[in-house]
mmCIF file of C-alpha atoms in Angstrom:
data_model
loop_
_atom_site.group_PDB
_atom_site.id
_atom_site.type_symbol
_atom_site.label_atom_id
_atom_site.label_comp_id
_atom_site.label_asym_id
_atom_site.label_seq_id
_atom_site.Cartn_x
_atom_site.Cartn_y
_atom_site.Cartn_z
ATOM 1 C CA MET G 984 28.592 11.589 2.943
ATOM 2 C CA PRO G 985 26.514 13.340 5.632
ATOM 3 C CA PRO G 986 22.892 12.711 5.263
ATOM 4 C CA SER G 987 21.721 16.439 4.473
ATOM 5 C CA HIS G 988 24.061 16.364 1.649
ATOM 6 C CA ARG G 989 22.839 12.990 0.399
ATOM 7 C CA CYS G 990 19.301 14.383 0.598
ATOM 8 C CA LYS G 991 20.406 17.435 -1.605
ATOM 9 C CA GLN G 992 22.275 15.206 -4.163
ATOM 10 C CA ARG G 993 19.267 13.246 -4.810
ATOM 11 C CA LEU G 994 17.193 16.178 -4.963
ATOM 12 C CA SER G 995 19.466 17.821 -7.677
ATOM 13 C CA GLY G 996 19.171 15.099 -9.947
ATOM 14 C CA ASN G 997 22.660 13.780 -9.872
ATOM 15 C CA GLY G 998 21.574 10.518 -8.116
ATOM 16 C CA PRO G 999 18.769 8.059 -7.463
ATOM 17 C CA LYS G 1000 14.964 9.697 -6.870
ATOM 18 C CA LEU G 1001 14.173 11.079 -3.590
ATOM 19 C CA GLU G 1002 12.979 8.440 -0.935
ATOM 20 C CA VAL G 1003 11.221 8.658 2.520
ATOM 21 C CA ALA G 1004 14.757 7.174 3.754
ATOM 22 C CA ASP G 1005 16.356 10.531 2.750
ATOM 23 C CA ILE G 1006 14.061 12.612 4.546
ATOM 24 C CA PHE G 1007 14.273 10.289 7.753
ATOM 25 C CA ARG G 1008 18.303 10.281 7.487
ATOM 26 C CA ALA G 1009 18.203 14.173 7.137
ATOM 27 C CA HIS G 1010 15.741 15.200 9.465
ATOM 28 C CA GLY G 1011 14.361 12.214 11.778
ATOM 29 C CA PRO G 1012 17.147 12.981 14.335
ATOM 30 C CA ALA G 1013 16.077 16.557 15.079
ATOM 31 C CA TYR G 1014 12.508 15.447 14.763
ATOM 32 C CA ARG G 1015 12.947 12.578 17.569
ATOM 33 C CA ARG G 1016 14.808 15.384 19.806
ATOM 34 C CA GLU G 1017 11.911 17.729 19.433
ATOM 35 C CA HIS G 1018 9.152 15.031 20.041
ATOM 36 C CA ALA G 1019 11.194 13.055 22.687
ATOM 37 C CA GLY G 1020 8.670 11.170 25.135
ATOM 38 C CA HIS G 1021 5.982 11.697 22.664
ATOM 39 C CA LEU G 1022 6.965 8.721 19.977
ATOM 40 C CA ASN G 1023 5.948 5.253 20.979
ATOM 41 C CA LEU G 1024 8.587 2.453 20.718
ATOM 42 C CA GLN G 1025 7.062 1.263 17.322
ATOM 43 C CA GLN G 1026 7.367 4.524 15.581
ATOM 44 C CA LEU G 1027 11.052 4.724 16.760
ATOM 45 C CA LYS G 1028 11.739 1.373 15.573
ATOM 46 C CA VAL G 1029 10.196 2.109 12.161
ATOM 47 C CA MET G 1030 12.087 5.427 11.678
ATOM 48 C CA SER G 1031 15.687 3.501 12.736
ATOM 49 C CA ALA G 1032 14.709 0.651 10.160
ATOM 50 C CA ILE G 1033 13.942 2.889 7.326
ATOM 51 C CA GLU G 1034 17.317 5.117 7.908
ATOM 52 C CA SER G 1035 19.362 2.074 7.961
ATOM 53 C CA CYS G 1036 17.500 0.247 5.222
ATOM 54 C CA ARG G 1037 19.997 -0.690 2.170
ATOM 55 C CA THR G 1038 22.930 1.123 4.109
ATOM 56 C CA ALA G 1039 26.089 -0.517 5.419
ATOM 57 C CA ALA G 1040 24.472 -0.356 8.870
ATOM 58 C CA LEU G 1041 22.479 -3.706 7.873
ATOM 59 C CA GLY G 1042 25.426 -5.318 5.939
ATOM 60 C CA GLY G 1043 25.325 -6.830 2.709
ATOM 61 C CA HIS G 1044 27.371 -8.574 0.096
ATOM 62 C CA VAL G 1045 29.724 -7.639 -2.691
ATOM 63 C CA ALA G 1046 29.176 -9.052 -6.244
ATOM 64 C CA SER G 1047 31.820 -9.389 -8.856
ATOM 65 C CA CYS G 1048 31.082 -9.872 -12.793
ATOM 66 C CA THR G 1049 32.570 -13.207 -13.886
ATOM 67 C CA LYS G 1050 33.536 -11.619 -17.168
ATOM 68 C CA CYS G 1051 34.684 -7.843 -16.662
ATOM 69 C CA ASP G 1052 35.399 -7.875 -13.161
ATOM 70 C CA HIS G 1053 33.153 -5.158 -12.358
ATOM 71 C CA GLN G 1054 32.101 -5.073 -8.726
ATOM 72 C CA HIS G 1055 29.282 -3.387 -6.739
ATOM 73 C CA ILE G 1056 28.104 -3.620 -2.977
ATOM 74 C CA ALA G 1057 24.765 -4.479 -2.235
ATOM 75 C CA TYR G 1058 23.335 -3.617 1.114
ATOM 76 C CA ASN G 1059 20.723 -5.635 3.254
ATOM 77 C CA SER G 1060 16.934 -4.462 3.094
ATOM 78 C CA CYS G 1061 15.398 -3.596 6.778
ATOM 79 C CA ARG G 1062 12.398 -5.597 5.547
ATOM 80 C CA ASN G 1063 10.218 -3.641 7.832
ATOM 81 C CA ARG G 1064 6.391 -3.544 6.684
ATOM 82 C CA HIS G 1065 6.391 0.189 6.815
ATOM 83 C CA CYS G 1066 9.504 0.730 4.577
ATOM 84 C CA PRO G 1067 8.306 1.974 1.028
ATOM 85 C CA LYS G 1068 11.625 0.522 -0.468
ATOM 86 C CA CYS G 1069 10.992 -3.225 0.895
ATOM 87 C CA GLN G 1070 7.363 -3.806 0.140
ATOM 88 C CA GLY G 1071 7.814 -4.616 -3.660
ATOM 89 C CA SER G 1072 9.389 -8.041 -3.303
ATOM 90 C CA THR G 1073 7.440 -8.950 -0.148
ATOM 91 C CA ALA G 1074 4.230 -8.247 -2.271
ATOM 92 C CA ARG G 1075 5.218 -10.409 -4.904
ATOM 93 C CA ASP G 1076 5.973 -13.174 -2.800
ATOM 94 C CA TRP G 1077 2.657 -13.041 -1.057
ATOM 95 C CA MET G 1078 0.931 -12.961 -4.504
ATOM 96 C CA GLN G 1079 2.748 -15.795 -6.019
ATOM 97 C CA ALA G 1080 1.197 -17.903 -2.876
ATOM 98 C CA ARG G 1081 -2.068 -16.818 -3.505
ATOM 99 C CA MET G 1082 -2.217 -17.523 -7.338
ATOM 100 C CA GLU G 1083 -3.644 -20.705 -6.639
ATOM 101 C CA GLY G 1084 -6.347 -19.769 -4.885
ATOM 102 C CA LEU G 1085 -7.992 -17.833 -7.787
ATOM 103 C CA LEU G 1086 -11.301 -18.846 -9.365
ATOM 104 C CA PRO G 1087 -12.648 -18.397 -12.835
ATOM 105 C CA VAL G 1088 -15.424 -16.058 -11.458
ATOM 106 C CA GLU G 1089 -15.867 -12.391 -11.485
ATOM 107 C CA TYR G 1090 -14.142 -10.667 -8.434
ATOM 108 C CA PHE G 1091 -15.492 -7.605 -6.650
ATOM 109 C CA HIS G 1092 -13.965 -4.698 -4.815
ATOM 110 C CA VAL G 1093 -15.999 -3.447 -1.587
ATOM 111 C CA VAL G 1094 -14.723 -0.597 0.377
ATOM 112 C CA PHE G 1095 -15.619 0.172 4.187
ATOM 113 C CA THR G 1096 -14.829 3.456 5.595
ATOM 114 C CA LEU G 1097 -14.983 4.695 9.346
ATOM 115 C CA PRO G 1098 -16.602 8.069 9.490
ATOM 116 C CA ALA G 1099 -14.396 11.003 11.048
ATOM 117 C CA PRO G 1100 -15.615 10.851 14.808
ATOM 118 C CA ILE G 1101 -14.806 6.970 14.908
ATOM 119 C CA ALA G 1102 -11.417 7.561 13.189
ATOM 120 C CA ASP G 1103 -10.552 9.891 15.892
ATOM 121 C CA ILE G 1104 -11.094 7.297 18.470
ATOM 122 C CA ALA G 1105 -9.360 4.567 16.458
ATOM 123 C CA TYR G 1106 -6.177 6.942 16.419
ATOM 124 C CA LYS G 1107 -5.426 5.993 20.185
ATOM 125 C CA ASN G 1108 -6.949 2.545 20.022
ATOM 126 C CA LYS G 1109 -5.553 0.927 17.028
ATOM 127 C CA ALA G 1110 -5.555 -2.509 17.673
ATOM 128 C CA ALA G 1111 -9.113 -2.660 19.226
ATOM 129 C CA VAL G 1112 -10.641 -0.518 16.603
ATOM 130 C CA TYR G 1113 -9.106 -1.754 13.417
ATOM 131 C CA GLY G 1114 -9.430 -5.281 14.384
ATOM 132 C CA LEU G 1115 -13.238 -4.312 14.992
ATOM 133 C CA LEU G 1116 -13.340 -2.708 11.334
ATOM 134 C CA PHE G 1117 -12.078 -6.298 10.130
ATOM 135 C CA ARG G 1118 -14.731 -7.999 11.864
ATOM 136 C CA ALA G 1119 -17.649 -5.983 11.118
ATOM 137 C CA SER G 1120 -16.864 -5.636 7.667
ATOM 138 C CA ALA G 1121 -16.613 -9.320 7.088
ATOM 139 C CA GLN G 1122 -19.379 -10.219 9.153
ATOM 140 C CA THR G 1123 -21.601 -7.732 7.043
ATOM 141 C CA LEU G 1124 -20.562 -9.506 3.757
ATOM 142 C CA LEU G 1125 -21.104 -12.973 5.170
ATOM 143 C CA THR G 1126 -24.366 -12.226 6.478
ATOM 144 C CA ILE G 1127 -26.081 -10.367 3.689
ATOM 145 C CA ALA G 1128 -24.661 -12.909 1.040
ATOM 146 C CA ALA G 1129 -26.235 -15.972 3.177
ATOM 147 C CA ASP G 1130 -29.494 -14.165 3.139
ATOM 148 C CA PRO G 1131 -31.674 -16.155 0.649
ATOM 149 C CA LYS G 1132 -33.062 -12.459 -0.631
ATOM 150 C CA HIS G 1133 -29.773 -11.563 -1.873
ATOM 151 C CA LEU G 1134 -27.429 -14.284 -2.816
ATOM 152 C CA GLY G 1135 -28.216 -17.282 -0.376
ATOM 153 C CA ALA G 1136 -24.417 -18.544 -0.297
ATOM 154 C CA ARG G 1137 -21.369 -18.842 1.965
ATOM 155 C CA ILE G 1138 -18.902 -16.393 0.433
ATOM 156 C CA GLY G 1139 -14.962 -15.806 1.040
ATOM 157 C CA MET G 1140 -12.943 -12.576 0.879
ATOM 158 C CA THR G 1141 -9.562 -11.156 1.421
ATOM 159 C CA SER G 1142 -9.361 -7.819 3.318
ATOM 160 C CA VAL G 1143 -6.703 -5.288 3.513
ATOM 161 C CA LEU G 1144 -6.217 -2.398 5.959
ATOM 162 C CA HIS G 1145 -5.413 0.998 4.848
ATOM 163 C CA THR G 1146 -5.444 3.854 7.416
ATOM 164 C CA TRP G 1147 -4.477 6.792 5.142
ATOM 165 C CA GLY G 1148 -6.019 9.163 2.506
ATOM 166 C CA SER G 1149 -3.982 10.438 -0.463
ATOM 167 C CA ALA G 1150 -2.770 13.374 1.615
ATOM 168 C CA MET G 1151 -1.384 10.966 4.476
ATOM 169 C CA THR G 1152 -4.214 11.939 6.850
ATOM 170 C CA HIS G 1153 -5.724 9.342 9.344
ATOM 171 C CA HIS G 1154 -8.498 7.666 7.160
ATOM 172 C CA PRO G 1155 -9.189 4.051 8.201
ATOM 173 C CA HIS G 1156 -10.969 1.875 5.650
ATOM 174 C CA VAL G 1157 -10.657 -1.865 4.357
ATOM 175 C CA HIS G 1158 -10.446 -2.858 0.669
ATOM 176 C CA VAL G 1159 -12.352 -6.146 0.437
ATOM 177 C CA VAL G 1160 -11.882 -8.372 -2.710
ATOM 178 C CA VAL G 1161 -14.782 -11.018 -2.945
ATOM 179 C CA PRO G 1162 -15.215 -13.603 -5.567
ATOM 180 C CA GLY G 1163 -18.687 -13.124 -7.345
ATOM 181 C CA GLY G 1164 -20.310 -15.986 -5.669
ATOM 182 C CA GLY G 1165 -20.439 -18.574 -2.882
ATOM 183 C CA VAL G 1166 -21.473 -22.086 -1.859
ATOM 184 C CA SER G 1167 -24.813 -23.176 -1.355
ATOM 185 C CA THR G 1168 -25.820 -23.885 2.187
ATOM 186 C CA ASP G 1169 -26.001 -27.703 1.743
ATOM 187 C CA GLY G 1170 -22.423 -27.298 0.124
ATOM 188 C CA THR G 1171 -23.624 -28.957 -3.283
ATOM 189 C CA SER G 1172 -23.392 -26.041 -5.996
ATOM 190 C CA TRP G 1173 -21.901 -22.654 -6.666
ATOM 191 C CA ILE G 1174 -24.283 -19.982 -6.581
ATOM 192 C CA GLY G 1175 -22.932 -17.216 -8.761
ATOM 193 C CA CYS G 1176 -24.265 -13.367 -8.367
ATOM 194 C CA ARG G 1177 -25.897 -11.405 -11.157
ATOM 195 C CA PRO G 1178 -23.281 -10.174 -13.761
ATOM 196 C CA GLY G 1179 -21.599 -6.963 -12.714
ATOM 197 C CA PHE G 1180 -23.791 -6.894 -9.317
ATOM 198 C CA PHE G 1181 -22.804 -8.330 -6.113
ATOM 199 C CA LEU G 1182 -24.543 -6.878 -3.115
ATOM 200 C CA PRO G 1183 -26.610 -3.884 -2.520
ATOM 201 C CA VAL G 1184 -24.380 -1.183 -0.850
ATOM 202 C CA LYS G 1185 -27.182 0.399 1.170
ATOM 203 C CA VAL G 1186 -28.117 -2.799 2.893
ATOM 204 C CA LEU G 1187 -24.357 -3.336 3.394
ATOM 205 C CA SER G 1188 -23.837 -0.027 4.845
ATOM 206 C CA ARG G 1189 -26.747 0.055 7.338
ATOM 207 C CA LEU G 1190 -25.644 -3.432 8.842
ATOM 208 C CA PHE G 1191 -21.754 -2.505 8.889
ATOM 209 C CA ARG G 1192 -23.006 0.768 10.822
ATOM 210 C CA ARG G 1193 -25.151 -1.396 13.368
ATOM 211 C CA LEU G 1194 -22.375 -3.944 13.833
ATOM 212 C CA PHE G 1195 -19.643 -1.863 14.395
ATOM 213 C CA LEU G 1196 -21.364 0.556 16.780
ATOM 214 C CA GLU G 1197 -22.339 -2.429 18.808
ATOM 215 C CA GLY G 1198 -18.984 -3.986 18.741
ATOM 216 C CA LEU G 1199 -17.722 -0.418 19.815
ATOM 217 C CA VAL G 1200 -19.892 -0.117 22.721
ATOM 218 C CA ARG G 1201 -18.866 -3.454 23.826
ATOM 219 C CA LEU G 1202 -15.337 -2.519 23.627
ATOM 220 C CA HIS G 1203 -16.100 0.688 25.760
ATOM 221 C CA LYS G 1204 -17.963 -1.344 28.447
ATOM 222 C CA ALA G 1205 -15.058 -3.961 28.398
ATOM 223 C CA GLY G 1206 -12.619 -0.937 29.317
ATOM 224 C CA ARG G 1207 -10.557 -1.602 26.235
ATOM 225 C CA LEU G 1208 -10.932 2.094 24.838
ATOM 226 C CA ARG G 1209 -8.329 4.856 26.060
ATOM 227 C CA PHE G 1210 -9.343 8.850 25.428
ATOM 228 C CA PHE G 1211 -7.071 11.428 25.661
ATOM 229 C CA GLY G 1212 -6.971 15.249 24.963
ATOM 230 C CA ASN G 1213 -10.286 16.674 23.721
ATOM 231 C CA LEU G 1214 -11.858 13.074 23.618
ATOM 232 C CA VAL G 1215 -11.047 12.309 27.473
ATOM 233 C CA GLY G 1216 -14.785 13.014 28.376
ATOM 234 C CA LEU G 1217 -15.772 10.087 26.359
ATOM 235 C CA ALA G 1218 -14.667 7.681 28.993
ATOM 236 C CA ASP G 1219 -17.940 8.416 30.526
ATOM 237 C CA PRO G 1220 -20.527 5.975 29.308
ATOM 238 C CA ASN G 1221 -23.128 8.770 28.921
ATOM 239 C CA ILE G 1222 -21.111 11.175 27.034
ATOM 240 C CA PHE G 1223 -19.820 8.311 24.781
ATOM 241 C CA ALA G 1224 -23.457 7.407 24.013
ATOM 242 C CA ALA G 1225 -24.368 10.942 23.089
ATOM 243 C CA HIS G 1226 -21.113 11.113 20.821
ATOM 244 C CA LEU G 1227 -22.259 7.957 18.995
ATOM 245 C CA ALA G 1228 -26.069 9.061 18.800
ATOM 246 C CA PRO G 1229 -25.815 10.889 15.295
ATOM 247 C CA LEU G 1230 -23.645 8.259 13.831
ATOM 248 C CA ARG G 1231 -26.613 5.752 14.268
ATOM 249 C CA GLU G 1232 -28.428 7.701 11.862
ATOM 250 C CA ALA G 1233 -25.866 8.898 9.583
ATOM 251 C CA ASP G 1234 -25.075 7.297 6.081
ATOM 252 C CA TRP G 1235 -21.785 5.284 6.577
ATOM 253 C CA VAL G 1236 -19.668 5.077 3.096
ATOM 254 C CA VAL G 1237 -19.588 1.458 1.818
ATOM 255 C CA TYR G 1238 -19.293 1.410 -2.217
ATOM 256 C CA ALA G 1239 -18.512 -1.436 -4.467
ATOM 257 C CA LYS G 1240 -16.435 -0.756 -7.478
ATOM 258 C CA PRO G 1241 -16.929 -2.215 -10.983
ATOM 259 C CA PRO G 1242 -15.994 -6.123 -11.294
ATOM 260 C CA PHE G 1243 -12.579 -7.101 -12.121
ATOM 261 C CA GLY G 1244 -12.171 -8.050 -15.758
ATOM 262 C CA GLY G 1245 -10.366 -11.517 -14.598
ATOM 263 C CA PRO G 1246 -8.351 -13.371 -12.237
ATOM 264 C CA GLU G 1247 -5.365 -11.713 -13.571
ATOM 265 C CA GLN G 1248 -6.597 -8.088 -12.782
ATOM 266 C CA VAL G 1249 -7.454 -9.404 -9.377
ATOM 267 C CA LEU G 1250 -3.624 -10.241 -9.051
ATOM 268 C CA ALA G 1251 -2.526 -6.907 -10.304
ATOM 269 C CA TYR G 1252 -5.026 -5.140 -8.012
ATOM 270 C CA LEU G 1253 -3.670 -7.038 -4.767
ATOM 271 C CA SER G 1254 -0.158 -6.402 -5.918
ATOM 272 C CA ARG G 1255 -0.749 -2.700 -5.453
ATOM 273 C CA TYR G 1256 -2.880 -2.550 -2.439
ATOM 274 C CA THR G 1257 -1.715 -5.489 -0.138
ATOM 275 C CA HIS G 1258 1.679 -4.057 0.834
ATOM 276 C CA ARG G 1259 1.135 -0.369 0.349
ATOM 277 C CA VAL G 1260 2.458 2.066 2.993
ATOM 278 C CA ALA G 1261 1.363 5.693 3.733
ATOM 279 C CA ILE G 1262 3.276 6.955 0.785
ATOM 280 C CA SER G 1263 5.495 5.418 -1.870
ATOM 281 C CA ASN G 1264 8.838 6.985 -2.913
ATOM 282 C CA HIS G 1265 7.670 7.651 -6.475
ATOM 283 C CA ARG G 1266 5.236 10.200 -5.138
ATOM 284 C CA LEU G 1267 7.978 12.441 -3.535
ATOM 285 C CA VAL G 1268 8.886 15.595 -5.301
ATOM 286 C CA THR G 1269 11.133 17.685 -3.298
ATOM 287 C CA ALA G 1270 12.317 17.965 0.304
ATOM 288 C CA ASP G 1271 14.610 20.251 2.593
ATOM 289 C CA ALA G 1272 14.747 21.188 6.301
ATOM 290 C CA ASP G 1273 11.612 23.234 6.006
ATOM 291 C CA THR G 1274 9.110 21.538 3.442
ATOM 292 C CA VAL G 1275 8.460 18.196 1.831
ATOM 293 C CA ALA G 1276 6.417 18.457 -1.269
ATOM 294 C CA PHE G 1277 4.662 15.323 -2.856
ATOM 295 C CA ARG G 1278 2.082 14.400 -5.356
ATOM 296 C CA TRP G 1279 -1.499 13.638 -4.095
ATOM 297 C CA LYS G 1280 -4.984 12.824 -5.421
ATOM 298 C CA ASP G 1281 -8.001 15.109 -4.791
ATOM 299 C CA TYR G 1282 -10.950 13.030 -4.853
ATOM 300 C CA ARG G 1283 -13.229 16.291 -4.303
ATOM 301 C CA ILE G 1284 -12.738 16.827 -7.983
ATOM 302 C CA LYS G 1285 -15.018 14.753 -10.215
ATOM 303 C CA ARG G 1286 -13.688 15.605 -13.400
ATOM 304 C CA GLY G 1287 -10.503 16.557 -14.832
ATOM 305 C CA ASP G 1288 -6.869 16.248 -13.358
ATOM 306 C CA ARG G 1289 -7.040 15.343 -9.786
ATOM 307 C CA MET G 1290 -3.411 15.186 -9.002
ATOM 308 C CA LYS G 1291 -1.988 17.852 -7.059
ATOM 309 C CA VAL G 1292 1.292 18.742 -5.175
ATOM 310 C CA MET G 1293 1.069 19.183 -1.611
ATOM 311 C CA ARG G 1294 3.558 20.927 0.430
ATOM 312 C CA LEU G 1295 3.870 20.222 4.071
ATOM 313 C CA PRO G 1296 6.403 21.367 6.865
ATOM 314 C CA THR G 1297 8.969 18.577 7.052
ATOM 315 C CA GLY G 1298 7.945 17.722 10.681
ATOM 316 C CA GLU G 1299 4.289 17.351 9.744
ATOM 317 C CA PHE G 1300 5.303 14.993 6.858
ATOM 318 C CA ILE G 1301 7.196 12.863 9.488
ATOM 319 C CA ARG G 1302 4.220 12.920 11.802
ATOM 320 C CA ARG G 1303 1.703 12.015 9.227
ATOM 321 C CA PHE G 1304 3.767 9.136 8.300
ATOM 322 C CA LEU G 1305 4.195 7.719 11.664
ATOM 323 C CA ILE G 1306 0.453 7.827 12.430
ATOM 324 C CA HIS G 1307 -0.021 4.919 10.401
ATOM 325 C CA VAL G 1308 2.414 2.536 12.179
ATOM 326 C CA LEU G 1309 0.595 -0.428 13.239
ATOM 327 C CA PRO G 1310 0.683 -2.101 16.577
ATOM 328 C CA PRO G 1311 3.263 -4.900 16.776
ATOM 329 C CA GLY G 1312 1.870 -8.188 15.565
ATOM 330 C CA PHE G 1313 -1.278 -6.462 13.916
ATOM 331 C CA HIS G 1314 -2.248 -8.295 10.423
ATOM 332 C CA ARG G 1315 -3.078 -5.884 8.131
ATOM 333 C CA ILE G 1316 -4.266 -8.513 5.545
ATOM 334 C CA ARG G 1317 -6.828 -10.964 6.592
ATOM 335 C CA HIS G 1318 -9.144 -13.784 5.261
ATOM 336 C CA ALA G 1319 -12.752 -14.985 5.955
ATOM 337 C CA GLY G 1320 -15.131 -17.204 4.816
ATOM 338 C CA PHE G 1321 -14.143 -20.124 2.492
ATOM 339 C CA LEU G 1322 -10.801 -18.291 2.081
ATOM 340 C CA ALA G 1323 -10.114 -17.973 5.685
ATOM 341 C CA ASN G 1324 -6.616 -19.325 6.585
ATOM 342 C CA GLY G 1325 -6.786 -23.218 7.523
ATOM 343 C CA ILE G 1326 -9.700 -24.249 5.154
ATOM 344 C CA ARG G 1327 -8.624 -22.127 2.001
ATOM 345 C CA ARG G 1328 -7.044 -25.071 -0.095
ATOM 346 C CA ASP G 1329 -9.758 -27.634 0.686
ATOM 347 C CA ARG G 1330 -12.609 -25.229 0.039
ATOM 348 C CA ILE G 1331 -10.972 -23.848 -3.173
ATOM 349 C CA GLU G 1332 -10.610 -27.489 -4.409
ATOM 350 C CA LYS G 1333 -14.141 -28.439 -3.898
ATOM 351 C CA ILE G 1334 -15.423 -25.049 -5.353
ATOM 352 C CA ARG G 1335 -13.413 -25.972 -8.455
ATOM 353 C CA ARG G 1336 -15.212 -29.298 -8.617
ATOM 354 C CA LEU G 1337 -18.433 -27.610 -8.261
ATOM 355 C CA LEU G 1338 -17.459 -25.432 -11.250
ATOM 356 C CA ASP G 1339 -16.308 -28.327 -13.094
ATOM 357 C CA GLN G 1340 -12.873 -26.513 -13.326
ATOM 358 C CA THR G 1341 -10.038 -28.864 -14.168
ATOM 359 C CA CYS G 1342 -6.943 -27.657 -11.820
ATOM 360 C CA GLU G 1343 -4.486 -26.804 -14.954
ATOM 361 C CA PRO G 1344 -1.988 -24.373 -14.687
ATOM 362 C CA ASP G 1345 -3.039 -20.825 -15.260
ATOM 363 C CA PRO G 1346 -1.236 -19.378 -18.361
ATOM 364 C CA MET G 1347 -1.181 -15.922 -17.024
ATOM 365 C CA ALA G 1348 0.164 -17.157 -13.508
ATOM 366 C CA ASP G 1349 2.993 -18.775 -15.681
ATOM 367 C CA LYS G 1350 3.564 -15.519 -17.667
ATOM 368 C CA GLU G 1351 3.646 -13.720 -14.057
ATOM 369 C CA ALA G 1352 6.193 -16.335 -12.649
ATOM 370 C CA HIS G 1353 8.329 -16.166 -15.979
ATOM 371 C CA ALA G 1354 8.352 -12.241 -15.787
ATOM 372 C CA GLU G 1355 9.319 -12.396 -12.142
ATOM 373 C CA ALA G 1356 12.123 -14.952 -12.423
ATOM 374 C CA LEU G 1357 13.270 -12.836 -15.663
ATOM 375 C CA GLU G 1358 13.378 -9.933 -13.359
ATOM 376 C CA GLN G 1359 15.323 -11.550 -10.634
ATOM 377 C CA ASP G 1360 17.741 -12.828 -12.976
ATOM 378 C CA LEU G 1361 18.276 -9.395 -14.664
ATOM 379 C CA LYS G 1362 19.129 -8.291 -11.042
ATOM 380 C CA HIS G 1363 22.114 -10.522 -10.781
ATOM 381 C CA THR G 1364 23.436 -9.569 -14.252
ATOM 382 C CA CYS G 1365 26.441 -7.202 -14.846
ATOM 383 C CA PRO G 1366 25.283 -3.686 -15.610
ATOM 384 C CA LYS G 1367 28.209 -3.222 -17.820
ATOM 385 C CA CYS G 1368 28.396 -6.244 -19.913
ATOM 386 C CA GLY G 1369 25.605 -8.262 -18.991
ATOM 387 C CA SER G 1370 27.424 -11.333 -17.861
ATOM 388 C CA THR G 1371 26.768 -13.252 -14.531
ATOM 389 C CA MET G 1372 27.488 -11.694 -11.088
ATOM 390 C CA ARG G 1373 28.831 -13.652 -8.360
ATOM 391 C CA VAL G 1374 28.844 -12.922 -4.466
ATOM 392 C CA VAL G 1375 32.585 -12.729 -3.725
ATOM 393 C CA GLU G 1376 32.272 -11.365 -0.069
ATOM 394 C CA ILE G 1377 29.456 -11.154 2.594
ATOM 395 C CA PHE G 1378 29.847 -8.747 5.486
ATOM 396 C CA THR G 1379 27.490 -8.411 8.386
ATOM 397 C CA ARG G 1380 25.851 -5.537 10.605
ATOM 398 C CA GLY G 1381 28.924 -3.109 11.755
ATOM 399 C CA GLN G 1382 31.530 -4.716 9.282
ATOM 400 C CA THR G 1383 33.264 -2.997 6.268
ATOM 401 C CA PRO G 1384 33.513 -4.516 3.061
ATOM 402 C CA LYS G 1385 37.144 -5.143 1.912
ATOM 403 C CA SER G 1386 35.876 -4.194 -1.670
ATOM 404 C CA ARG G 1387 35.998 -0.476 -2.563
ATOM 405 C CA ALA G 1388 33.321 -1.057 -4.948
ATOM 406 C CA PRO G 1389 30.600 1.586 -5.310
ATOM 407 C CA PRO G 1390 26.982 0.621 -3.828
ATOM 408 C CA TRP G 1391 24.558 -0.801 -6.099
ATOM 409 C CA GLU G 1392 21.214 1.327 -5.242
ATOM 410 C CA ASP G 1393 18.839 -1.051 -6.751
ATOM 411 C CA ALA G 1394 19.995 -4.218 -5.090
ATOM 412 C CA ALA G 1395 17.741 -5.908 -2.478
#
């Protein structure tokens, strides 16, 4: 079936829901031709991966029911971290590995956002500026928490980079999940924060602003920033300094959300945020050669229904999706403090002893694991009679399965 026909079928309601992959398959080739020479290698790879995801191009297997002989074909996933369809299982695996690190304390959610003039610089300097965003936000929290005037403790955190707003515009910010307390400087006790309050956001905002701007100036002096288009003048140190001057007095957006109700809510939150991409398939409404419509949340509305439908030219929709492709090897989930990789396990065990917590299995974690196992089992049952499905054929890239069974859209 030609890509354009496939997209129309999905829109008509006769097939599965509309996906980003449908838009890329139907309109990606024309977009690449129109923007030849203006797309980088990573963006081209992401488009190719999403277009091929769960199609015959990546190979797959044929499963057959042991009772009624029903068969279906399951195509392989692309497993690209920007693919909306591949992130669910990846997020579940990541969360399962993090369950043992949860503590019986309040958890807080702090968000650090870059102002628009900095976001413009970040767009062409992703690795350098996004990396600085991680370092400055983590150092801000570690420094203020260690101050005896506030908490006087060494804390830990997990940070997740998002580069988009609800309308898929470039809006770099980090979501930081922090246990509500830390280890005393002498390592002999756990110091918990006040119930419902972590650290003062105004103090965090000012230190974050200073640390980030100092780091940005160092990047500029080291020649690690590139400027193009209407920003090309910023390569001059004097013009760059003048560009940053108003930002030194402006209020930078740092806010803390209400604390989570418990570790299970932390898991639920992280599972939604850690492996999110610029737009999920369920937000898509319609698409054709001219326009893509999708649901978005208008945060300017303080009361009432924030959800609206935005319509963009199809080329603009693809462009907005691609501006959020990360540099190769860039880690968008990072840990700091006592949750840093390499020391996390030992630090968590020590903190549990300080909290006098026995390391018994978390009943909620057991329920989550059982539900996940059940879900996986259901994926391998026959959709017609409920019996066990067994793999009877495996085919690789470029091969055609011998079976004429229909493809199973929901298979991984």
